[in-house]
Each structure stands twice: as structure tokens, then as C-alpha cells.
Coordinates of N, CA and C in Angstrom, one line a residue:
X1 N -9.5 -3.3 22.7 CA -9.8 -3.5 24.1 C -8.6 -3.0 25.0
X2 N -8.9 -2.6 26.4 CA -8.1 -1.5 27.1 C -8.3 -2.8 28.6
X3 N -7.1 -3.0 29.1 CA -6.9 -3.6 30.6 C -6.6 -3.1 31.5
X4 N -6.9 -3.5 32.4 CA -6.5 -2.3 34.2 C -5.8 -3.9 34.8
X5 N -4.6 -4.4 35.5 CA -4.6 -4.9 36.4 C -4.8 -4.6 37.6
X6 N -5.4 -5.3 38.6 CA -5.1 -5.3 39.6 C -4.0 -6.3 40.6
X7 N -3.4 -6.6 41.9 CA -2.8 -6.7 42.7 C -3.8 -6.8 43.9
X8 N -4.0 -8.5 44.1 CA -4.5 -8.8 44.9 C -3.7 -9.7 46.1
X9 N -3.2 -9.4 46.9 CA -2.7 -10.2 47.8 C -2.5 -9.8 49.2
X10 N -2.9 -10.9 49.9 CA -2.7 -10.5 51.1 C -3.4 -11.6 52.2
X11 N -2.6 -11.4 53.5 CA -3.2 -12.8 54.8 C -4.6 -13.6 54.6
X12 N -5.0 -12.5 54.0 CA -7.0 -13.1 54.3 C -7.1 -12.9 53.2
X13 N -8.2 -13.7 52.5 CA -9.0 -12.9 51.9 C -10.2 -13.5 52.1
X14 N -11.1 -13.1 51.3 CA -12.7 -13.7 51.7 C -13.6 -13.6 50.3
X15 N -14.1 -14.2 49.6 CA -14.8 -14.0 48.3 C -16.1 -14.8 48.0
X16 N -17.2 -14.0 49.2 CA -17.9 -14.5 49.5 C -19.3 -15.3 48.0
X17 N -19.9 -16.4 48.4 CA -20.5 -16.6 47.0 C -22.0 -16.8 47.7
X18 N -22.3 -17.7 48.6 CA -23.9 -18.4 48.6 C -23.7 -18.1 50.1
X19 N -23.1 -17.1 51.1 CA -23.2 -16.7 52.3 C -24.7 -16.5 52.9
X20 N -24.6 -17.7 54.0 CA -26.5 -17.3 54.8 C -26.2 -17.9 55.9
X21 N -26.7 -16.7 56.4 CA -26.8 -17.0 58.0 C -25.6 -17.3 59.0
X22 N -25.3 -18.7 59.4 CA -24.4 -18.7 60.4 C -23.6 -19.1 59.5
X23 N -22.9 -19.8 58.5 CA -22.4 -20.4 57.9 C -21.5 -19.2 56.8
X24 N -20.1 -18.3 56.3 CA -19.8 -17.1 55.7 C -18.8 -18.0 54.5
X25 N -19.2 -18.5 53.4 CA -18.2 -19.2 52.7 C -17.2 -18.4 51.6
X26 N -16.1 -18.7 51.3 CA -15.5 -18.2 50.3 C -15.5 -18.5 49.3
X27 N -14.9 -18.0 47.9 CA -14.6 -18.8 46.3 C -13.4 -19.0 46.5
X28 N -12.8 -19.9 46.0 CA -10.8 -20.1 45.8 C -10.2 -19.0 44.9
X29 N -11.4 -17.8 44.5 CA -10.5 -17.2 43.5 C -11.4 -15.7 43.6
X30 N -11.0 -14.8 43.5 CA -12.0 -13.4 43.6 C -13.1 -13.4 43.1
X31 N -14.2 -13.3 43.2 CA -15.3 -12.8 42.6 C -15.3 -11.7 41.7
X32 N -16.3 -11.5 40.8 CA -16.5 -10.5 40.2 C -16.9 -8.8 41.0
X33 N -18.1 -9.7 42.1 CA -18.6 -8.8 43.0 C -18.0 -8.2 43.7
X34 N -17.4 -9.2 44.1 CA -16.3 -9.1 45.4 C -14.7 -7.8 44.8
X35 N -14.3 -7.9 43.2 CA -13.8 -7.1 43.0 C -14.3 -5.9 42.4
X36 N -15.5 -5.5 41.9 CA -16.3 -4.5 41.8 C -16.8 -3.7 43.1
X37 N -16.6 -4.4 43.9 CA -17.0 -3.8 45.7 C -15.8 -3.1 45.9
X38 N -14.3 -3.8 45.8 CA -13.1 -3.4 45.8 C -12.9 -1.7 45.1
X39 N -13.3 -1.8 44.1 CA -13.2 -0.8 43.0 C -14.0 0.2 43.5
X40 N -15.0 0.7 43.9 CA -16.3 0.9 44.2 C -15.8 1.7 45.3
X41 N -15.2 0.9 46.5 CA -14.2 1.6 47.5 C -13.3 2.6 47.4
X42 N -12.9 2.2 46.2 CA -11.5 3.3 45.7 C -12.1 4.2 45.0
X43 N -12.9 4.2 44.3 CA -14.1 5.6 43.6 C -14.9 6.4 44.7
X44 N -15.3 5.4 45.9 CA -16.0 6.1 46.4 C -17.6 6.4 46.3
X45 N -17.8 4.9 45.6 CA -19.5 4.7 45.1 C -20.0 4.6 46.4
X46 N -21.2 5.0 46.5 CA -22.1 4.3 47.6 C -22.7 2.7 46.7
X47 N -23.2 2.0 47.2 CA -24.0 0.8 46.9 C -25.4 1.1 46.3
X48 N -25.5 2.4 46.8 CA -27.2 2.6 46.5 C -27.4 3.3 44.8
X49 N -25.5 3.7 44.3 CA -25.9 4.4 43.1 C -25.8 3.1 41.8
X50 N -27.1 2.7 41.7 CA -27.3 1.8 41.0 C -26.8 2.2 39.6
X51 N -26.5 3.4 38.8 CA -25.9 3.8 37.6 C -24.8 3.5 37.8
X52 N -24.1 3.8 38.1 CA -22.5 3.8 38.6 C -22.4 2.0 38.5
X53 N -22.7 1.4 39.3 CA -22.9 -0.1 39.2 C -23.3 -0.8 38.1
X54 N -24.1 -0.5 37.6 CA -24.1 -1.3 35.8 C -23.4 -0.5 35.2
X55 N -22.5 0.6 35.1 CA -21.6 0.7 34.0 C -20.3 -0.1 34.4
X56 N -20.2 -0.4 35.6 CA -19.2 -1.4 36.0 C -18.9 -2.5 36.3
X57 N -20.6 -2.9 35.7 CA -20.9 -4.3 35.6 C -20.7 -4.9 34.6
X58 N -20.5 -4.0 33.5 CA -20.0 -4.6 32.0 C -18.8 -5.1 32.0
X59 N -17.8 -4.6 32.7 CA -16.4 -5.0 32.4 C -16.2 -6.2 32.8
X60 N -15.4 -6.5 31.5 CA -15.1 -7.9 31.7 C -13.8 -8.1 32.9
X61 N -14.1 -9.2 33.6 CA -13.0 -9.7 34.3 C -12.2 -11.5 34.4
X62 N -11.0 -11.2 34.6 CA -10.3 -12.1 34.7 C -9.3 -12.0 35.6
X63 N -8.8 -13.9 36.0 CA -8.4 -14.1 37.4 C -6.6 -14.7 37.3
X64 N -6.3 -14.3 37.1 CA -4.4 -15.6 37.2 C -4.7 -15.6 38.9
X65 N -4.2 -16.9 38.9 CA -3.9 -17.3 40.3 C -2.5 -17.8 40.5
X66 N -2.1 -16.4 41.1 CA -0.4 -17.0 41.4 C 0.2 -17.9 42.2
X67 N -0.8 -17.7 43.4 CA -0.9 -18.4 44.8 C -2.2 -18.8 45.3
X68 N -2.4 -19.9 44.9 CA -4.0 -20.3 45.8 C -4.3 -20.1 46.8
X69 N -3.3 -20.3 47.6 CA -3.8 -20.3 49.6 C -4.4 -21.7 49.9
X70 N -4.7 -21.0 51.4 CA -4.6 -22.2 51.7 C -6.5 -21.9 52.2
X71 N -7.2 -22.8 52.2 CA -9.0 -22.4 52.7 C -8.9 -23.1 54.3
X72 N -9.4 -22.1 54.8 CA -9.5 -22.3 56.8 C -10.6 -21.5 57.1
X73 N -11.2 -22.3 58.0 CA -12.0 -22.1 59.0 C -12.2 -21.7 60.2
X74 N -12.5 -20.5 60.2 CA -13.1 -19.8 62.2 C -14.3 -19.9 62.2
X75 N -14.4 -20.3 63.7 CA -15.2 -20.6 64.7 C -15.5 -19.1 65.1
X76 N -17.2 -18.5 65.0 CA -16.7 -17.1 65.6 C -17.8 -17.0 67.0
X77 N -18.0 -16.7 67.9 CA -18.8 -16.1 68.8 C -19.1 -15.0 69.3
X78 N -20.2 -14.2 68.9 CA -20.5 -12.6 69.4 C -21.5 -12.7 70.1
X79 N -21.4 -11.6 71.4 CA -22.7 -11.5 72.3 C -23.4 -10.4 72.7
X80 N -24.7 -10.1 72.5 CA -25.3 -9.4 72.2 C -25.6 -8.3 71.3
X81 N -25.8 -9.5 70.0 CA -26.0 -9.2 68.9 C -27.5 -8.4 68.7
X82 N -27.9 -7.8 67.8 CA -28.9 -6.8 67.7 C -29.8 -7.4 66.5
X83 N -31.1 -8.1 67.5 CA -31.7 -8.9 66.5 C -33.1 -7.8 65.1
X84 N -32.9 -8.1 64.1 CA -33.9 -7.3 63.1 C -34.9 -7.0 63.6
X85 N -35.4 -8.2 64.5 CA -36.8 -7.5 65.1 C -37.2 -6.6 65.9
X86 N -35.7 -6.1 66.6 CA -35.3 -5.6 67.7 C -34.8 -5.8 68.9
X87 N -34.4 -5.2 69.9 CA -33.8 -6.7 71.0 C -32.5 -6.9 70.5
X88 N -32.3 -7.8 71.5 CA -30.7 -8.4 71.7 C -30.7 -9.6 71.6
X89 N -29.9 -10.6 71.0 CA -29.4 -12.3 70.9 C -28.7 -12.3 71.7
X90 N -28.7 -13.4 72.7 CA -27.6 -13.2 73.8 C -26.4 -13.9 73.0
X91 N -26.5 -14.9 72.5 CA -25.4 -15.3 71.5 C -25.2 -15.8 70.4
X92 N -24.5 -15.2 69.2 CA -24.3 -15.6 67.8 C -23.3 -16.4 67.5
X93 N -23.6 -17.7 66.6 CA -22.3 -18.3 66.4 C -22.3 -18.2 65.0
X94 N -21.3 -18.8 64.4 CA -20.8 -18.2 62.9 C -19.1 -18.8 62.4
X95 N -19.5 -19.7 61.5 CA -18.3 -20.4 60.7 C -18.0 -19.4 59.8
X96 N -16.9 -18.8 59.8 CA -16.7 -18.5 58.6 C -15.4 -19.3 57.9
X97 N -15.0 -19.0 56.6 CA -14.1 -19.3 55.7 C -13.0 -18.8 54.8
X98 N -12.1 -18.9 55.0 CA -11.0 -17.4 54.4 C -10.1 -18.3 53.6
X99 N -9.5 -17.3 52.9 CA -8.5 -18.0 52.1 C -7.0 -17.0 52.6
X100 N -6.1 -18.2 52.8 CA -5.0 -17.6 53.7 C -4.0 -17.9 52.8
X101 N -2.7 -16.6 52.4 CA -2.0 -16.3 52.1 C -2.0 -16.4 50.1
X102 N -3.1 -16.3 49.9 CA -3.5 -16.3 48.6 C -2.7 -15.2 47.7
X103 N -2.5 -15.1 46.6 CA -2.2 -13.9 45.4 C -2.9 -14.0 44.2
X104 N -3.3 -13.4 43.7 CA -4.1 -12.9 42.5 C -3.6 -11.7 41.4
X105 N -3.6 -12.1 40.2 CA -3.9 -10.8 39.5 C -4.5 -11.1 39.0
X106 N -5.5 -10.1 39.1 CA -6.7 -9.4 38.4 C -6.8 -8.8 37.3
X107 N -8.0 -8.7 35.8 CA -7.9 -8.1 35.1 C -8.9 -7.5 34.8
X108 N -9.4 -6.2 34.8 CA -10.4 -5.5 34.1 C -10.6 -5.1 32.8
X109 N -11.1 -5.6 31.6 CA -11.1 -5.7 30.4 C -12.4 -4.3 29.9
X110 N -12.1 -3.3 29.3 CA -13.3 -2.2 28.6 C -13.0 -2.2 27.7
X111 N -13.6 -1.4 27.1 CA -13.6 -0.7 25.5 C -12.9 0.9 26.0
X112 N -13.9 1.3 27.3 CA -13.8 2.7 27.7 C -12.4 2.6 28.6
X113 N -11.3 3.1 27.9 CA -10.4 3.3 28.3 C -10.0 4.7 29.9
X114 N -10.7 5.9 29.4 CA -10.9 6.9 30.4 C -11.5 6.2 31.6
X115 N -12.4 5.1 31.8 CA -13.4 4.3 32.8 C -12.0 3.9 33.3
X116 N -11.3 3.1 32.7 CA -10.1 2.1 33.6 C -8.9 3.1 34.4
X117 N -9.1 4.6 33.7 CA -7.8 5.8 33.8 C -8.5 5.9 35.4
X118 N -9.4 6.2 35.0 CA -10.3 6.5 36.8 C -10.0 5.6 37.5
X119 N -10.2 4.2 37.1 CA -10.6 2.9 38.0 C -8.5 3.1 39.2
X120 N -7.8 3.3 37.9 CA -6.5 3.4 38.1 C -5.8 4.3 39.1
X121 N -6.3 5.4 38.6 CA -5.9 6.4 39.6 C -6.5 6.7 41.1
X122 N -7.8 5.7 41.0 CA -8.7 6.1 42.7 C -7.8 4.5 43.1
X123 N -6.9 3.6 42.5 CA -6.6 2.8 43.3 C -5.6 3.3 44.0
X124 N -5.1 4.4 43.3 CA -3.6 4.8 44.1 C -3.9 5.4 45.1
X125 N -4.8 6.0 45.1 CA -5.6 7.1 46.3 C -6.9 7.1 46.6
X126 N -7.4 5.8 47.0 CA -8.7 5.3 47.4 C -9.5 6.4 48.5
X127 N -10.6 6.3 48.2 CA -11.6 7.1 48.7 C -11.7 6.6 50.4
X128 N -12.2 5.1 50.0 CA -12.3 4.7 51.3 C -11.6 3.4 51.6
X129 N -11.1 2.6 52.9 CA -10.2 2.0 52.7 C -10.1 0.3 52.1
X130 N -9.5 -0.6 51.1 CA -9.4 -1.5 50.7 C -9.6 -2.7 51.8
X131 N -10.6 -4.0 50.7 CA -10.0 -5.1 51.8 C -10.3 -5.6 50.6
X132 N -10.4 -7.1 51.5 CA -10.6 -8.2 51.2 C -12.1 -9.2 51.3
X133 N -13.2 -8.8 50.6 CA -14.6 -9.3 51.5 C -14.8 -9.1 52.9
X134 N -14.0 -9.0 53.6 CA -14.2 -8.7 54.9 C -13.1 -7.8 55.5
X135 N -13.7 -6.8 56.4 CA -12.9 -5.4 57.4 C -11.9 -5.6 57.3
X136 N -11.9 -6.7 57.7 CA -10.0 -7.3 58.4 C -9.4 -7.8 58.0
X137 N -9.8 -7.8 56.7 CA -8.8 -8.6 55.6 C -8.4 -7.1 54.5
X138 N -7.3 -6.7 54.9 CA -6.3 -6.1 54.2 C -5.8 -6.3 53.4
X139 N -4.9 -5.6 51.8 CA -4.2 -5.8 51.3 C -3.0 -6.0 51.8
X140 N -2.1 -7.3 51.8 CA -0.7 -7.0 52.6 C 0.2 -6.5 51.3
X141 N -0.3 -6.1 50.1 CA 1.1 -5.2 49.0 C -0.2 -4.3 48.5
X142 N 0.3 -3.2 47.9 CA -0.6 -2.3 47.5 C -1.6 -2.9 46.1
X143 N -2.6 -2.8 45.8 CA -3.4 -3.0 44.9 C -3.4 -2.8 43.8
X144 N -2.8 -1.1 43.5 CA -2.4 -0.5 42.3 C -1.4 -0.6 41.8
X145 N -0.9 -1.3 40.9 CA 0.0 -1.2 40.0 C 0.2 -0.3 39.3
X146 N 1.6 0.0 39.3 CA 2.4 1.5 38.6 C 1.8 1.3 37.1
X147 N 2.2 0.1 36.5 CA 2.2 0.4 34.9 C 1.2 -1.0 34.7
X148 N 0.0 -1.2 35.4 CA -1.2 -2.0 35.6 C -2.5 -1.6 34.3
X149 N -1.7 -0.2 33.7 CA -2.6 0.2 32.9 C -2.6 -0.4 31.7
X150 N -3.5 -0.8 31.0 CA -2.8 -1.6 29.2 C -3.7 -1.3 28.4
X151 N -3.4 -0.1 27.6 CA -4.3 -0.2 26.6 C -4.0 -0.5 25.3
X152 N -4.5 -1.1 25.0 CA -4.7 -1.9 23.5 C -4.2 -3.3 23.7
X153 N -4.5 -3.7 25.1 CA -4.1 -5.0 25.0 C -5.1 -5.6 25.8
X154 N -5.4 -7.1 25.3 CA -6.8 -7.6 25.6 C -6.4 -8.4 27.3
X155 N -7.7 -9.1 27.6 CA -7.4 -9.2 29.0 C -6.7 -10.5 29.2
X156 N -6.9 -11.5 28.1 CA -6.3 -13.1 27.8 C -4.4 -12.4 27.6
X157 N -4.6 -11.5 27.2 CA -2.7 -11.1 27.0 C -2.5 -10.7 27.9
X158 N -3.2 -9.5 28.8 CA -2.2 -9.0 30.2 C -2.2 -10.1 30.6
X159 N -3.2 -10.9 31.1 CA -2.9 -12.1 32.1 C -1.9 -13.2 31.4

């Protein structure tokens, strides 16, 4: 087995799980999805190439949590929101949930070593730009790790 770390930290983050409607909740710890979306950004997948997405849904993942953070709450209000049916909502409200000042390392576990070489090198030079589940949640340290690459070592040992 071959490992990729990742370098998750930063002000926000967001790791959305059972999100509906007005209510936007977080996990205390990254999702799977949530870092597959991450990855996805840095390759430069669209969402619609469903190939690409199950070969990267095999990999296994794992979470160290260096720094939990702290979980808070915004209040949000937007106005004239654009309703599905068409039309305009004069007003949207919306709780959402973030996890503040959190750290993570990440582990991406394959067999396919070349898959993690890619995964590694589009994080240094991401296609499109990184977050955190949400726009405005940035990486506050870079993502990619210099020597994040591990092969022949399983994902219970990097972490």
C-alpha cells in the first residue's frame, strides 16, 4: 500500500454531512466527500465525469485530528434569492455551521501508486482553487505536502 498526505488547516472549515434546506451542518472531522471534492479541484474533474469519481472513490481514507476547533454558528440572510420555480424569494434565511480554527492530516491510502503521483502533484498546482466545503473557507497553510508522498507505507503508519 502507497499513502498521499494531505494538510488540512485553516479558519473555516465546513464538512458538510445531512445538509437541507435552511439548516448547512458540519462533521468535526473531514469527510470523505468533502476531501474527494478537494482533490477533484486540484485535478480539475468536473462532477459530471462519473469515471474519474469511482476510481477515486476506492481510496481509502484516514483522519488524525491535530486540532479539533472549535463548532459555531452563522446566522445568514440573502435577498432575492432565485427560486427553482422561477422568480425571486424576497428573503432567505440559513444557519449554517463551521468548524473554526481546526487541523487535520489526511490520508489517502491505494495500491495505485502513479493515482497518488497525480493526486500529489495537481495539489501543488491545483487546477481550480482549494477550500474548505465552502467558497470562503480557504486553506490558511498549503495543502500539499513536500514529502506527503509514502509509498510502501500503509495509511495506519503515515498517520
Amino acid at each position: 500500500m502507497n499513502t498521499l498526505l494531505l494538510r488540512l488547516v485553516g479558519p473555516m472549515q465546513s464538512w458538510g454531512l445531512q445538509s437541507h434546506f435552511g439548516v448547512r451542518d458540519t462533521g468535526r472531522e473531514p469527510s470523505k466527500s468533502g476531501v474527494l471534492g478537494l482533490v477533484c479541484a486540484a485535478l480539475g474533474i468536473p462532477r459530471e465525469d462519473d469515471h474519474t469519481l469511482e476510481i477515486l472513490s476506492i481510496l481509502r481514507m484516514g483522519v488524525r485530528v491535530d486540532r479539533e476547533g472549535r463548532l459555531q454558528r452563522d446566522y445568514h440572510t440573502a435577498t432575492n434569492v432565485l427560486k427553482a420555480g422561477g422568480g425571486l424569494k424576497d428573503t432567505e434565511l440559513s444557519t449554517r455551521y463551521y468548524l473554526a480554527d481546526a487541523a487535520f492530516l489526511v490520508g489517502l491510502e491505494s495500491v495505485e501508486i502513479d493515482l497518488l503521483v497525480k493526486i500529489h502533484q495537481s495539489l501543488a498546482n491545483p487546477t481550480w482553487p482549494l477550500y474548505f466545503g465552502r467558497k470562503a473557507f480557504v486553506p490558511g497553510l498549503p495543502v500539499h505536502l513536500e514529502d506527503g508522498l509514502l509509498p510502501e507505507v500503509c495509511l495506519e503508519d503515515a498517520l
